[in-house]
XYZ file of N, CA, C and O in Angstrom:
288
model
N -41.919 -56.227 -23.051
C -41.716 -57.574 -22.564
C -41.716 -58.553 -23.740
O -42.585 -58.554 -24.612
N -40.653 -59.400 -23.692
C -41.068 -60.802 -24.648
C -42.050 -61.604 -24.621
O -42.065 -62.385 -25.572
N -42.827 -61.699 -23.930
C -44.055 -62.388 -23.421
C -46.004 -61.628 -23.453
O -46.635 -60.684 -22.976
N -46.180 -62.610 -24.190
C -48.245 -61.650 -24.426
C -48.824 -61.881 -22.863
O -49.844 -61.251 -22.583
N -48.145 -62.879 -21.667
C -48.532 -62.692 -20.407
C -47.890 -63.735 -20.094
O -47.141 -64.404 -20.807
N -48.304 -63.950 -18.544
C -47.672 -65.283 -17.914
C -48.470 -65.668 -17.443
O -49.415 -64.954 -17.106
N -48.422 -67.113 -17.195
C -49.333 -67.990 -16.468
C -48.994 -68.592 -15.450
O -47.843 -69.000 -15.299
N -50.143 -68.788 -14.380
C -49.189 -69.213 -13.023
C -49.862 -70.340 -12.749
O -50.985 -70.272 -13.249
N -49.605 -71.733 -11.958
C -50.491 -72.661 -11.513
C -50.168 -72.611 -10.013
O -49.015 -72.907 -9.699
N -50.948 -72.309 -9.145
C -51.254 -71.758 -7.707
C -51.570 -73.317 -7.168
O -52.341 -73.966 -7.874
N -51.118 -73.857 -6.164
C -50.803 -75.045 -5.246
C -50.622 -74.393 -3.489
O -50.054 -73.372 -3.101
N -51.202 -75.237 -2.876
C -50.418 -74.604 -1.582
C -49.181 -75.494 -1.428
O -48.761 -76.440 -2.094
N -48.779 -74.929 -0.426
C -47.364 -75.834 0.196
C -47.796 -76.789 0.848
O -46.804 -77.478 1.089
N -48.978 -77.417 1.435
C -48.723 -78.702 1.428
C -49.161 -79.398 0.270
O -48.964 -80.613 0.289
N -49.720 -78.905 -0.753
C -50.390 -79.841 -2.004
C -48.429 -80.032 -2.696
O -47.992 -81.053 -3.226
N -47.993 -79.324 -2.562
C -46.674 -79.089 -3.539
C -45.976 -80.192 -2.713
O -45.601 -81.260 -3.198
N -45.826 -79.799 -1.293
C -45.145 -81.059 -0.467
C -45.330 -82.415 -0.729
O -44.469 -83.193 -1.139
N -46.486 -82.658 -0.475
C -46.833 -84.104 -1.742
C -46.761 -84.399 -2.528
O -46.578 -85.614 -2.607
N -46.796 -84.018 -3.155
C -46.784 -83.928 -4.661
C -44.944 -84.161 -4.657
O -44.665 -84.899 -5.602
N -44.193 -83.911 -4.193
C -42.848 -83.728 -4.037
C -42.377 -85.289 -3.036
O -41.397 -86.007 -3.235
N -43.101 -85.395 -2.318
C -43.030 -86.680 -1.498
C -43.248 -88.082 -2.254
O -42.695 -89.150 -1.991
N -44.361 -87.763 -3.441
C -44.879 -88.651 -3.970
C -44.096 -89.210 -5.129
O -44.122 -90.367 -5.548
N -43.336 -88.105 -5.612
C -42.179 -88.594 -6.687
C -41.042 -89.038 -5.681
O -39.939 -88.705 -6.114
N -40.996 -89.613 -4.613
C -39.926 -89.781 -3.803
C -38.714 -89.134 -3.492
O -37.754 -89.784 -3.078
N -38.652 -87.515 -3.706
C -38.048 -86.627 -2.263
C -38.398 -86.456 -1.270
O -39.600 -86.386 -1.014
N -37.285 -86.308 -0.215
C -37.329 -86.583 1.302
C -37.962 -85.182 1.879
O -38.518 -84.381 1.127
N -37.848 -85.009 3.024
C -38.925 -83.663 3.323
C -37.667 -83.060 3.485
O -37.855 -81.966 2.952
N -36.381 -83.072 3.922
C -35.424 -81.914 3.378
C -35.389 -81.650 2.068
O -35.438 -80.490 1.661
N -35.314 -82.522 1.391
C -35.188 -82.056 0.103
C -36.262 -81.338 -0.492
O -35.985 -80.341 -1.159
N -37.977 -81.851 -0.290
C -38.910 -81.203 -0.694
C -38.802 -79.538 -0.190
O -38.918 -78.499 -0.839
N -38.558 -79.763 1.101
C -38.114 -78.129 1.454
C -37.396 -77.297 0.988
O -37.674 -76.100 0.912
N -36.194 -77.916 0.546
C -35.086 -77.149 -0.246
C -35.308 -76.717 -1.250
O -34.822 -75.672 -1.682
N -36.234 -77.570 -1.929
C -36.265 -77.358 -3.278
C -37.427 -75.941 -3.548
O -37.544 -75.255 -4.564
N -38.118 -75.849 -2.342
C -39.131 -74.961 -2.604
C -39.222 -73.802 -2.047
O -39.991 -72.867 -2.267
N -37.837 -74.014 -0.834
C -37.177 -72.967 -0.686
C -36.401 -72.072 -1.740
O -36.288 -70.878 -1.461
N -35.926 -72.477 -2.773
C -34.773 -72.317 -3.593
C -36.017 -71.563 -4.405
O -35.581 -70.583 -5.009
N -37.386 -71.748 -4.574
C -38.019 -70.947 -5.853
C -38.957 -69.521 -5.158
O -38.907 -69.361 -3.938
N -39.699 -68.641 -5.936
C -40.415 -67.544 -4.882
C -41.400 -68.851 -4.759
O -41.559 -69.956 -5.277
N -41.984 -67.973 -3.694
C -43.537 -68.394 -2.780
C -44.475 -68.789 -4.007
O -44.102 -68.289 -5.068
N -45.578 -69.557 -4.076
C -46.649 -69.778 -4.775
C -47.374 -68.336 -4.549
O -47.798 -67.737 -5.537
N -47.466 -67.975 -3.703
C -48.253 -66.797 -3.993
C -47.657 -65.672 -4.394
O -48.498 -64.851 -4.760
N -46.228 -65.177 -4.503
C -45.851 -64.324 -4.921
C -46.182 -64.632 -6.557
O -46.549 -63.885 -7.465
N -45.913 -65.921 -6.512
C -45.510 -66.183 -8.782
C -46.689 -65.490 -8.879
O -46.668 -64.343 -9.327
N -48.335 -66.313 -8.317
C -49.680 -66.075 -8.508
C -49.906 -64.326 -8.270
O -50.936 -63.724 -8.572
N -49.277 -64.012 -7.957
C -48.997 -62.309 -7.574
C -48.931 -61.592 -9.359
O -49.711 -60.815 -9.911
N -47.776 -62.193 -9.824
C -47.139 -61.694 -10.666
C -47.654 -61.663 -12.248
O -47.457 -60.910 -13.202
N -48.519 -63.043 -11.990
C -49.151 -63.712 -13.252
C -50.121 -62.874 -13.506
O -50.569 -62.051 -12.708
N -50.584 -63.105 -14.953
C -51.705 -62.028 -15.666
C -52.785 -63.133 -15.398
O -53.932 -62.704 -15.270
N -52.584 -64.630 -15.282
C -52.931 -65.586 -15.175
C -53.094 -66.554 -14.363
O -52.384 -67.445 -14.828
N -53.776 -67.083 -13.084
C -54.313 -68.104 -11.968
C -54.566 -69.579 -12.673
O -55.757 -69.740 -12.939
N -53.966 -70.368 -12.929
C -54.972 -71.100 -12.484
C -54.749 -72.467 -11.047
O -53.672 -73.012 -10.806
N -55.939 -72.716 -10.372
C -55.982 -73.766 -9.313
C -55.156 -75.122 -9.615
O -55.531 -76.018 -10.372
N -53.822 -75.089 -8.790
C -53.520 -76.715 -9.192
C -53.542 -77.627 -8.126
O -52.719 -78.491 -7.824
N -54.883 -77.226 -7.459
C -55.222 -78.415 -6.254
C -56.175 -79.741 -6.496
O -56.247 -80.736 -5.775
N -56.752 -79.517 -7.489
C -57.850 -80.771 -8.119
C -56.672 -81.591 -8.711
O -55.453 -81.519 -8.552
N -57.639 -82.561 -9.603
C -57.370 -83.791 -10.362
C -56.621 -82.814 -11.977
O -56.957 -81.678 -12.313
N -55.681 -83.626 -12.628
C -55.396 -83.142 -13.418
C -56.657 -82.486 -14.675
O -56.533 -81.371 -15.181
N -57.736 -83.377 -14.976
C -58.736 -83.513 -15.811
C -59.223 -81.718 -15.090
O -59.386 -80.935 -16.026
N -59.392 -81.221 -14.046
C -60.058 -80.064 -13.591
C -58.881 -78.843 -13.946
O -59.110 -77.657 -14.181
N -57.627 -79.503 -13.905
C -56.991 -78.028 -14.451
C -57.297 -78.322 -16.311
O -57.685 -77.297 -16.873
N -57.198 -79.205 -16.970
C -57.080 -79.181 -18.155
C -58.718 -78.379 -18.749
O -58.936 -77.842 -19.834
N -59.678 -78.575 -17.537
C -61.013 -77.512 -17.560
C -60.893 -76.274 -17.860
O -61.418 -75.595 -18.742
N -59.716 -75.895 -16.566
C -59.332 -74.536 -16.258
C -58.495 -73.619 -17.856
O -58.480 -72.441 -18.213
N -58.029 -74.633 -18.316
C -57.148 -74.456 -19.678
C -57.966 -73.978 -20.673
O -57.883 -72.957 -21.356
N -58.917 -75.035 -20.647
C -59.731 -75.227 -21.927
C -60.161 -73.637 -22.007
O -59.889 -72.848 -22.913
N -61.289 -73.268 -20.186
C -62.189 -72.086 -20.393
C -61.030 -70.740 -20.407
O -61.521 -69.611 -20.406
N -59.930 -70.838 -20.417
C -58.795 -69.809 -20.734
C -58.432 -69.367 -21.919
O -58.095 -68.215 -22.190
N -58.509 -70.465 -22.782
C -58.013 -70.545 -23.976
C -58.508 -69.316 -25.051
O -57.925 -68.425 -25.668
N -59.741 -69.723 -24.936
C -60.119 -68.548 -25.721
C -59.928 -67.094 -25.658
O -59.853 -66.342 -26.631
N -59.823 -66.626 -23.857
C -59.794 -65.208 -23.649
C -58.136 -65.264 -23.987
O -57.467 -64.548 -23.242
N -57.617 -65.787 -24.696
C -55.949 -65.767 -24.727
C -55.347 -65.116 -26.292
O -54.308 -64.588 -26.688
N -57.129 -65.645 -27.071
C -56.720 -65.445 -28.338
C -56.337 -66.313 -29.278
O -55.996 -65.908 -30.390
């Protein structure tokens, strides 16, 4: 593989829906658009790597920090 791993940031579908609403797409479009990619839980499936992107940004940049090191 070209890659030392992958990293995934795990959201549910309604945190993503908002989050999609909030930059002002419509709920077809938020749908479409998240139709068009795999599932959050499949990526989180695939990843060597989790982390939670349902908090405040400051709690994933936590999640980063205590990663960092086991990364190397």
């Amino acid at each position: 593989s070209e890659f030392d791993f992958v990293l995934s940031v795990y959201a549910h579908q309604r945190t993503q829906m908002h989050r999609l609403h909030e930059r002002g797409l419509s709920e077809e479009e938020s749908s479409g658009r998240l139709a068009a990619q795999l599932p959050a839980g499949e990526k989180a499936s695939r990843a060597d790597h989790v982390l939670l992107g349902e908090g405040t940004l400051p709690w994933l940049v936590r999640q980063m920090e205590r990663l960092l090191p086991a990364l190397g």
